Structure formats: structure tokens, C-alpha cells
Amino acid sequence: MAHTPTFSDRPRVLVVGGGYVGLYTAFKLQKKIAKSGGIVTLVDPLPYMTYQPFLPEVAGGNIEARHAVVSHRKHLKQTELIQGSVTAIDHENRKAVVAPADGGAPFELGYHDVVVAAGAITRTFPIKGLAESGIGLKSIEEAVALRNQVLSLIEKASTETDPAKRQRALTFVVVGGGFAGIETIAELEDMARDAVKLNDRVEQSELRFVLVEAMGRIMPEVTEAQAIWVVEHLRSRGVEVLLNTSLANAENNHLQLINMADKSPAGEFDVDTLIWCAGVMANPMVRSTDFPIEPRGRVSVNVNLQVSGEFGVIENAWAAGDVAAVPDVTGGLPDGTCVPNAQHALRQAKRLAANLWASRFNKPLKGYKHKNLGAVAGFGQWKGVAKIMGIQLQGPLAWVAHRGYHGLAMPTVERKYRVLTDWFVAMFAGRDLTQLENLADPRGSFAAAATPKPKPAAAAPAPAVEAAPAAAPVAEAPAAPAEAAPAEAEAKEEATASK
């Protein structure tokens, strides 16, 4: 008999998305809502929250992949968890449509309050071949795959005799010069050079790392002087930094670049590794709601993180993080909204949870206000750049600041401990340079062993030879040629007939 899942019929606070905002909102509200007779329900296709600032270090082998994610079940024990995606919201009727992650039939879920925290997805452009040739760095799975791919390609190239295929395997391209792109190419370059030191068949000079950025500068979050220093730093490590350059075509892993100034060709070459880090966009699921959406595709909210449109506040609807256009009262982007980063998302979640709870008792709500403290970035061991409260750092001090900030920002004490342990071990033992193979087909070797092997074809039987009549022993003679057999048989028949 099939088991039908049941969900609580208590008044529900529905949290759409389990990232920074979803995790912290549910964590802050679950006990309070439960004591008041309600329940917090979190819906996300993944069973964990990913701390995305650590993805470059996971790809670079400095942090164990599972330590960069936070389990929903372990830390949201009083929250109703549904592994799936909210595909539509009808707030007028307080209904949401949920599609289970296992492909089951979608179902409706009622709620009292809804928190839209669906986050962002990778932003791409209609470039031919990009979907087939590229990989992003937005998920823990992508980080693990990148780490294994880079290490495996170095090993593959070490036995490759075709110069073109060897160069293709040892060429790594990152598109996007923001924080994610810079940290990714720096960590992978650092890891690749450590790996080559252990392989005598590959020379350091054979590694080729290329950064492609369409704008005239990188990392808009830091000062122009620091951005110039980062470019010089990367180039001193052998990284090719191509500014004002864009990817035009990536079909069959053959990249064609163009100059953004005059649209002229800017080079072409083959690669096995194309990493896309050219920005993010709000989760498009919000377009399947009856909430007001601003021009950049985000949910419109007021300073209290309430969904709000031209007709005022929409009661019992909240949003924050990358999917929401949160006003920045301290002065931020030109459009006056908060930068979509972890620093804002973590703080917005706590403010949203406090305001939602206060609204239950008609208490005054407090607006979100946080001045960006700055930015930190790590470029591999003892290398980095930072701007903290106007103070500019680069090199080892910036690297320490980067690890200090993100170590503190990592959610939950348990995960902080695991990450700090990873860093401590790596300082003495070095980064982990072991690639894991066959993750895409883990059953391959077992299936091959368990598949019955066809029996070898039986050898053709030798032609029968008539026994010779008994005779006195004679010396063994060499075998007669095959052609002599018929003549010998005829002679025997004639002898028998004459008797």
C-alpha cells in the first residue's frame, strides 16, 4: 500500500528557499511559532544550505565539501522540511504549489505567512556552446566537480603525446572578474601548481590560466587601486587577464573571444575547462507569483522587508536576500538597493524574523539598515585583498582577514569548527590534491563486474582420422600433407577389391 505524506494543518509560516535567508529565518522563528500553535515549513530542493563564499576553497582543496554546507534536518529540528521547489504562489488565496524533488506530483500547500527567500541562480547569456562546454560555481556539486576535473586533466595531460590535446587539457578559463571569478581562478591556479610539483611529466610552464572580463576593471567592490593591484598580482603568477574582452562562442569547446571596444576578434583556442562566473540573477520562480516585481526581476520590498508595491504593503508576505530589492538606506548601488551578498543576506534574515514575529502582536517594525563593512577575498595560501571600513589590505594580512571574517560568518558552531579544522590541517599538511574519479557513474565498476561475460567460442573439432591397420612397429614418419589423404584412401580401396 502506497504511503501518502501528510503535512501539518497548523497555521504555517512558509519559507521558500533554504539558503542564507531561509535557514536563519526558520532557525529564529521555529521555536516561537511552535509555542504559539503554528509551524514553520521550509521548502527547498536541497537538504542543506550552501555557504557560497567557500566554494572557491572547496574547489581548491582547502575545505572538505560537506563542511561548506549546513544540514537543514540537523539544525532545524522544529521546522517542517519539504524537499522540493515552490513553483507558484497565489498569495490572495494563501496557497503555494510545491513540486517534490523526486519528481512526484505537485501539490498545494496553504499558509498564513510566506517568506520568499529563493535566492539567485547563475546568470548566463545566449552564447553558442556555453551550456554544453561550461560549468558554473554556484553549488557544492560544481565545486567538487571542478576540483576533480582540474586534477584529472593534469594527470591525463602527463601521458598525452598529442601537443594540441595536451595544451587543451592544461588550459583553464574563467569568465567573470567579480569576487567569485577572481577567487576561483586564484585558488585553482594555486592548486594546479601544487599538483604539477608532484608530477614529473608536466612542466609548470605548460599550465595556462585565462581570466576573461567584459568590463575595463575587475572587482567593483574594492577600490580601483586595489583592482589594479589584483590584476598585476594575477599576471605575476602567470594568469592571462583579458579586460574589455567577452566570450562570443564556445561550440565544441573551441572558444572565440571578442574585443568589447570594437567587436574585433580577440583570440581563439580549445579548452577542456570553461568556468562561468559572470554574475547571478534573481530566481525566476518569483515571476509565478502575484507579488510586485521590479525591473531587475526581484520582489519589491520596503525597508521592513515586507513585500510592497504601488498599492502599499502586502500583508503576511516577506522577502529578503538576493531575490529581493531591499532598499539600502546607507547608500549602495545606483538603484538604491542592497548588494546581493552573504553579508546582507545573513543580517536581513535576522531582521525579517524579528519583524515577522513582532507583526503578530502589532508591535512596531524596525527597518533594515546595515552599512557594508567592506569586502575580503582570498587568492590561495597567504594571498588576498581586502577593504575593511576604509582600510585597504593586500597579501597575507588580507588573507587572514578573509579567513577570519568567513570563519565567523559560517552558520552554526558545528560547521565553524569543521572549517577551522580543515584550515588548520591544510596549513601543515597542505591542500588535498587527491581527485575522486567516476563520481558521475559510481556504479560503473560494479555493473561491469556483475554483468555476465559471454563464454568464449568453442574451438572447431579436429577432423577425424581413420585408424591404420595393425602392423609391426616402424619408425615414426613425419605427417603427410593434407592433400595426400584422398590418394591414400583410394589405394586402400583398390587393395581390398583385388583380394
PDB file of C-alpha atoms in Angstrom, residues 326-486:
ATOM      1  CA  VAL A 326      15.909  45.629  -0.362  1.00  0.00           C
ATOM      2  CA  PRO A 327      16.322  49.417  -0.024  1.00  0.00           C
ATOM      3  CA  ASP A 328      19.808  50.466   1.093  1.00  0.00           C
ATOM      4  CA  VAL A 329      19.250  53.468   3.322  1.00  0.00           C
ATOM      5  CA  THR A 330      23.011  53.924   3.804  1.00  0.00           C
ATOM      6  CA  GLY A 331      23.704  54.388   0.075  1.00  0.00           C
ATOM      7  CA  GLY A 332      24.711  51.431  -2.076  1.00  0.00           C
ATOM      8  CA  LEU A 333      24.158  50.586  -5.697  1.00  0.00           C
ATOM      9  CA  PRO A 334      22.961  53.240  -8.136  1.00  0.00           C
ATOM     10  CA  ASP A 335      19.423  51.837  -7.935  1.00  0.00           C
ATOM     11  CA  GLY A 336      19.451  52.296  -4.146  1.00  0.00           C
ATOM     12  CA  THR A 337      19.216  48.614  -3.195  1.00  0.00           C
ATOM     13  CA  CYS A 338      21.481  46.375  -1.143  1.00  0.00           C
ATOM     14  CA  VAL A 339      24.292  44.467  -2.822  1.00  0.00           C
ATOM     15  CA  PRO A 340      23.335  40.793  -3.232  1.00  0.00           C
ATOM     16  CA  ASN A 341      25.918  39.194  -0.956  1.00  0.00           C
ATOM     17  CA  ALA A 342      26.103  36.944   2.103  1.00  0.00           C
ATOM     18  CA  GLN A 343      26.865  39.854   4.431  1.00  0.00           C
ATOM     19  CA  HIS A 344      23.469  41.459   3.767  1.00  0.00           C
ATOM     20  CA  ALA A 345      21.512  38.206   3.470  1.00  0.00           C
ATOM     21  CA  LEU A 346      22.523  36.940   6.917  1.00  0.00           C
ATOM     22  CA  ARG A 347      21.578  40.218   8.600  1.00  0.00           C
ATOM     23  CA  GLN A 348      18.366  40.639   6.625  1.00  0.00           C
ATOM     24  CA  ALA A 349      17.215  37.182   7.709  1.00  0.00           C
ATOM     25  CA  LYS A 350      17.549  38.053  11.384  1.00  0.00           C
ATOM     26  CA  ARG A 351      15.713  41.367  10.899  1.00  0.00           C
ATOM     27  CA  LEU A 352      12.959  39.681   8.871  1.00  0.00           C
ATOM     28  CA  ALA A 353      12.388  37.028  11.536  1.00  0.00           C
ATOM     29  CA  ALA A 354      12.177  39.689  14.255  1.00  0.00           C
ATOM     30  CA  ASN A 355       9.736  41.822  12.225  1.00  0.00           C
ATOM     31  CA  LEU A 356       7.515  38.876  11.285  1.00  0.00           C
ATOM     32  CA  TRP A 357       7.207  37.881  14.942  1.00  0.00           C
ATOM     33  CA  ALA A 358       6.558  41.483  16.005  1.00  0.00           C
ATOM     34  CA  SER A 359       3.791  41.775  13.406  1.00  0.00           C
ATOM     35  CA  ARG A 360       1.875  39.006  15.193  1.00  0.00           C
ATOM     36  CA  PHE A 361       1.417  41.350  18.159  1.00  0.00           C
ATOM     37  CA  ASN A 362       1.028  44.597  16.176  1.00  0.00           C
ATOM     38  CA  LYS A 363       4.329  45.849  17.549  1.00  0.00           C
ATOM     39  CA  PRO A 364       6.401  48.447  15.639  1.00  0.00           C
ATOM     40  CA  LEU A 365       8.654  47.025  12.940  1.00  0.00           C
ATOM     41  CA  LYS A 366      12.274  48.013  12.571  1.00  0.00           C
ATOM     42  CA  GLY A 367      13.762  48.863   9.197  1.00  0.00           C
ATOM     43  CA  TYR A 368      16.816  47.062   7.870  1.00  0.00           C
ATOM     44  CA  LYS A 369      19.908  49.217   7.949  1.00  0.00           C
ATOM     45  CA  HIS A 370      23.444  47.967   7.606  1.00  0.00           C
ATOM     46  CA  LYS A 371      26.422  49.781   6.204  1.00  0.00           C
ATOM     47  CA  ASN A 372      28.632  47.448   4.232  1.00  0.00           C
ATOM     48  CA  LEU A 373      31.730  46.808   6.324  1.00  0.00           C
ATOM     49  CA  GLY A 374      33.829  46.159   3.245  1.00  0.00           C
ATOM     50  CA  ALA A 375      34.993  43.204   1.236  1.00  0.00           C
ATOM     51  CA  VAL A 376      37.553  40.424   1.635  1.00  0.00           C
ATOM     52  CA  ALA A 377      38.900  37.928  -0.894  1.00  0.00           C
ATOM     53  CA  GLY A 378      41.378  35.062  -0.726  1.00  0.00           C
ATOM     54  CA  PHE A 379      43.673  34.123  -3.623  1.00  0.00           C
ATOM     55  CA  GLY A 380      45.234  30.936  -2.269  1.00  0.00           C
ATOM     56  CA  GLN A 381      47.556  30.393   0.690  1.00  0.00           C
ATOM     57  CA  TRP A 382      48.683  33.701   2.267  1.00  0.00           C
ATOM     58  CA  LYS A 383      47.393  35.788  -0.647  1.00  0.00           C
ATOM     59  CA  GLY A 384      44.382  38.087  -0.717  1.00  0.00           C
ATOM     60  CA  VAL A 385      42.910  41.578  -0.871  1.00  0.00           C
ATOM     61  CA  ALA A 386      40.538  43.388   1.495  1.00  0.00           C
ATOM     62  CA  LYS A 387      38.869  46.730   2.167  1.00  0.00           C
ATOM     63  CA  ILE A 388      37.521  46.825   5.703  1.00  0.00           C
ATOM     64  CA  MET A 389      35.888  50.046   6.963  1.00  0.00           C
ATOM     65  CA  GLY A 390      38.043  52.060   4.586  1.00  0.00           C
ATOM     66  CA  ILE A 391      41.275  50.246   5.465  1.00  0.00           C
ATOM     67  CA  GLN A 392      42.943  48.647   2.460  1.00  0.00           C
ATOM     68  CA  LEU A 393      44.855  45.395   2.886  1.00  0.00           C
ATOM     69  CA  GLN A 394      46.584  43.077   0.467  1.00  0.00           C
ATOM     70  CA  GLY A 395      48.751  39.999   0.746  1.00  0.00           C
ATOM     71  CA  PRO A 396      48.977  37.901   3.953  1.00  0.00           C
ATOM     72  CA  LEU A 397      47.037  40.347   6.160  1.00  0.00           C
ATOM     73  CA  ALA A 398      44.144  40.412   3.710  1.00  0.00           C
ATOM     74  CA  TRP A 399      44.190  36.602   3.569  1.00  0.00           C
ATOM     75  CA  VAL A 400      43.973  36.414   7.383  1.00  0.00           C
ATOM     76  CA  ALA A 401      41.093  38.934   7.334  1.00  0.00           C
ATOM     77  CA  HIS A 402      39.327  36.880   4.678  1.00  0.00           C
ATOM     78  CA  ARG A 403      39.508  33.704   6.717  1.00  0.00           C
ATOM     79  CA  GLY A 404      38.673  35.465   9.954  1.00  0.00           C
ATOM     80  CA  TYR A 405      35.518  37.063   8.576  1.00  0.00           C
ATOM     81  CA  HIS A 406      34.177  33.996   6.797  1.00  0.00           C
ATOM     82  CA  GLY A 407      35.104  31.711   9.673  1.00  0.00           C
ATOM     83  CA  LEU A 408      32.878  33.822  11.919  1.00  0.00           C
ATOM     84  CA  ALA A 409      30.125  34.196   9.300  1.00  0.00           C
ATOM     85  CA  MET A 410      29.808  30.462   8.638  1.00  0.00           C
ATOM     86  CA  PRO A 411      26.466  29.397  10.154  1.00  0.00           C
ATOM     87  CA  THR A 412      26.403  27.173  13.274  1.00  0.00           C
ATOM     88  CA  VAL A 413      29.180  26.437  15.745  1.00  0.00           C
ATOM     89  CA  GLU A 414      29.464  22.862  14.489  1.00  0.00           C
ATOM     90  CA  ARG A 415      30.296  23.977  10.937  1.00  0.00           C
ATOM     91  CA  LYS A 416      32.678  26.680  12.119  1.00  0.00           C
ATOM     92  CA  TYR A 417      34.621  24.018  13.999  1.00  0.00           C
ATOM     93  CA  ARG A 418      34.815  21.733  10.962  1.00  0.00           C
ATOM     94  CA  VAL A 419      36.026  24.517   8.658  1.00  0.00           C
ATOM     95  CA  LEU A 420      38.614  25.763  11.146  1.00  0.00           C
ATOM     96  CA  THR A 421      39.886  22.199  11.489  1.00  0.00           C
ATOM     97  CA  ASP A 422      40.218  21.923   7.702  1.00  0.00           C
ATOM     98  CA  TRP A 423      42.248  25.136   7.593  1.00  0.00           C
ATOM     99  CA  PHE A 424      44.470  24.060  10.477  1.00  0.00           C
ATOM    100  CA  VAL A 425      45.277  20.702   8.866  1.00  0.00           C
ATOM    101  CA  ALA A 426      45.916  22.318   5.461  1.00  0.00           C
ATOM    102  CA  MET A 427      48.444  24.740   6.951  1.00  0.00           C
ATOM    103  CA  PHE A 428      50.670  21.818   7.944  1.00  0.00           C
ATOM    104  CA  ALA A 429      49.729  19.041   5.532  1.00  0.00           C
ATOM    105  CA  GLY A 430      48.958  21.203   2.505  1.00  0.00           C
ATOM    106  CA  ARG A 431      45.798  21.217   0.454  1.00  0.00           C
ATOM    107  CA  ASP A 432      44.218  17.891  -0.506  1.00  0.00           C
ATOM    108  CA  LEU A 433      45.355  17.015  -4.049  1.00  0.00           C
ATOM    109  CA  THR A 434      43.594  13.685  -4.457  1.00  0.00           C
ATOM    110  CA  GLN A 435      40.971  13.621  -7.182  1.00  0.00           C
ATOM    111  CA  LEU A 436      37.921  11.368  -6.915  1.00  0.00           C
ATOM    112  CA  GLU A 437      37.131   9.589 -10.154  1.00  0.00           C
ATOM    113  CA  ASN A 438      33.888   8.220 -11.627  1.00  0.00           C
ATOM    114  CA  LEU A 439      31.555  10.289  -9.436  1.00  0.00           C
ATOM    115  CA  ALA A 440      29.208  10.678 -12.405  1.00  0.00           C
ATOM    116  CA  ASP A 441      28.985   6.877 -12.755  1.00  0.00           C
ATOM    117  CA  PRO A 442      29.707   5.355  -9.328  1.00  0.00           C
ATOM    118  CA  ARG A 443      28.105   2.013 -10.273  1.00  0.00           C
ATOM    119  CA  GLY A 444      30.201   1.563 -13.386  1.00  0.00           C
ATOM    120  CA  SER A 445      32.809  -0.786 -11.957  1.00  0.00           C
ATOM    121  CA  PHE A 446      30.241  -2.847 -10.051  1.00  0.00           C
ATOM    122  CA  ALA A 447      27.950  -3.129 -13.072  1.00  0.00           C
ATOM    123  CA  ALA A 448      30.887  -4.295 -15.192  1.00  0.00           C
ATOM    124  CA  ALA A 449      31.828  -6.921 -12.604  1.00  0.00           C
ATOM    125  CA  ALA A 450      28.237  -8.120 -12.153  1.00  0.00           C
ATOM    126  CA  THR A 451      27.405  -8.351 -15.853  1.00  0.00           C
ATOM    127  CA  PRO A 452      27.688 -11.970 -17.117  1.00  0.00           C
ATOM    128  CA  LYS A 453      30.571 -12.343 -19.526  1.00  0.00           C
ATOM    129  CA  PRO A 454      29.901 -14.183 -22.809  1.00  0.00           C
ATOM    130  CA  LYS A 455      31.559 -17.575 -22.906  1.00  0.00           C
ATOM    131  CA  PRO A 456      34.468 -17.840 -25.365  1.00  0.00           C
ATOM    132  CA  ALA A 457      33.546 -19.562 -28.637  1.00  0.00           C
ATOM    133  CA  ALA A 458      34.342 -23.308 -28.622  1.00  0.00           C
ATOM    134  CA  ALA A 459      37.253 -24.381 -30.836  1.00  0.00           C
ATOM    135  CA  ALA A 460      36.268 -26.226 -34.049  1.00  0.00           C
ATOM    136  CA  PRO A 461      36.696 -30.047 -33.642  1.00  0.00           C
ATOM    137  CA  ALA A 462      39.693 -31.601 -35.418  1.00  0.00           C
ATOM    138  CA  PRO A 463      38.824 -33.771 -38.496  1.00  0.00           C
ATOM    139  CA  ALA A 464      38.528 -37.484 -37.703  1.00  0.00           C
ATOM    140  CA  VAL A 465      41.494 -39.642 -38.819  1.00  0.00           C
ATOM    141  CA  GLU A 466      40.926 -43.325 -39.748  1.00  0.00           C
ATOM    142  CA  ALA A 467      42.974 -45.682 -37.641  1.00  0.00           C
ATOM    143  CA  ALA A 468      45.734 -47.533 -39.508  1.00  0.00           C
ATOM    144  CA  PRO A 469      45.656 -51.391 -39.512  1.00  0.00           C
ATOM    145  CA  ALA A 470      47.820 -53.143 -37.018  1.00  0.00           C
ATOM    146  CA  ALA A 471      51.368 -53.612 -38.236  1.00  0.00           C
ATOM    147  CA  ALA A 472      54.814 -54.156 -36.998  1.00  0.00           C
ATOM    148  CA  PRO A 473      56.275 -51.190 -35.244  1.00  0.00           C
ATOM    149  CA  VAL A 474      58.023 -48.817 -37.573  1.00  0.00           C
ATOM    150  CA  ALA A 475      59.925 -45.653 -37.158  1.00  0.00           C
ATOM    151  CA  GLU A 476      57.629 -42.606 -36.787  1.00  0.00           C
ATOM    152  CA  ALA A 477      57.372 -40.732 -40.052  1.00  0.00           C
ATOM    153  CA  PRO A 478      56.542 -37.067 -40.496  1.00  0.00           C
ATOM    154  CA  ALA A 479      52.873 -36.259 -41.069  1.00  0.00           C
ATOM    155  CA  ALA A 480      51.779 -36.344 -44.690  1.00  0.00           C
ATOM    156  CA  PRO A 481      50.465 -33.199 -46.307  1.00  0.00           C
ATOM    157  CA  ALA A 482      46.693 -32.802 -46.211  1.00  0.00           C
ATOM    158  CA  GLU A 483      46.457 -33.095 -49.978  1.00  0.00           C
ATOM    159  CA  ALA A 484      47.831 -36.738 -49.803  1.00  0.00           C
ATOM    160  CA  ALA A 485      44.863 -38.070 -47.813  1.00  0.00           C
ATOM    161  CA  PRO A 486      42.475 -38.750 -50.754  1.00  0.00           C
TER     162      PRO A 486
END
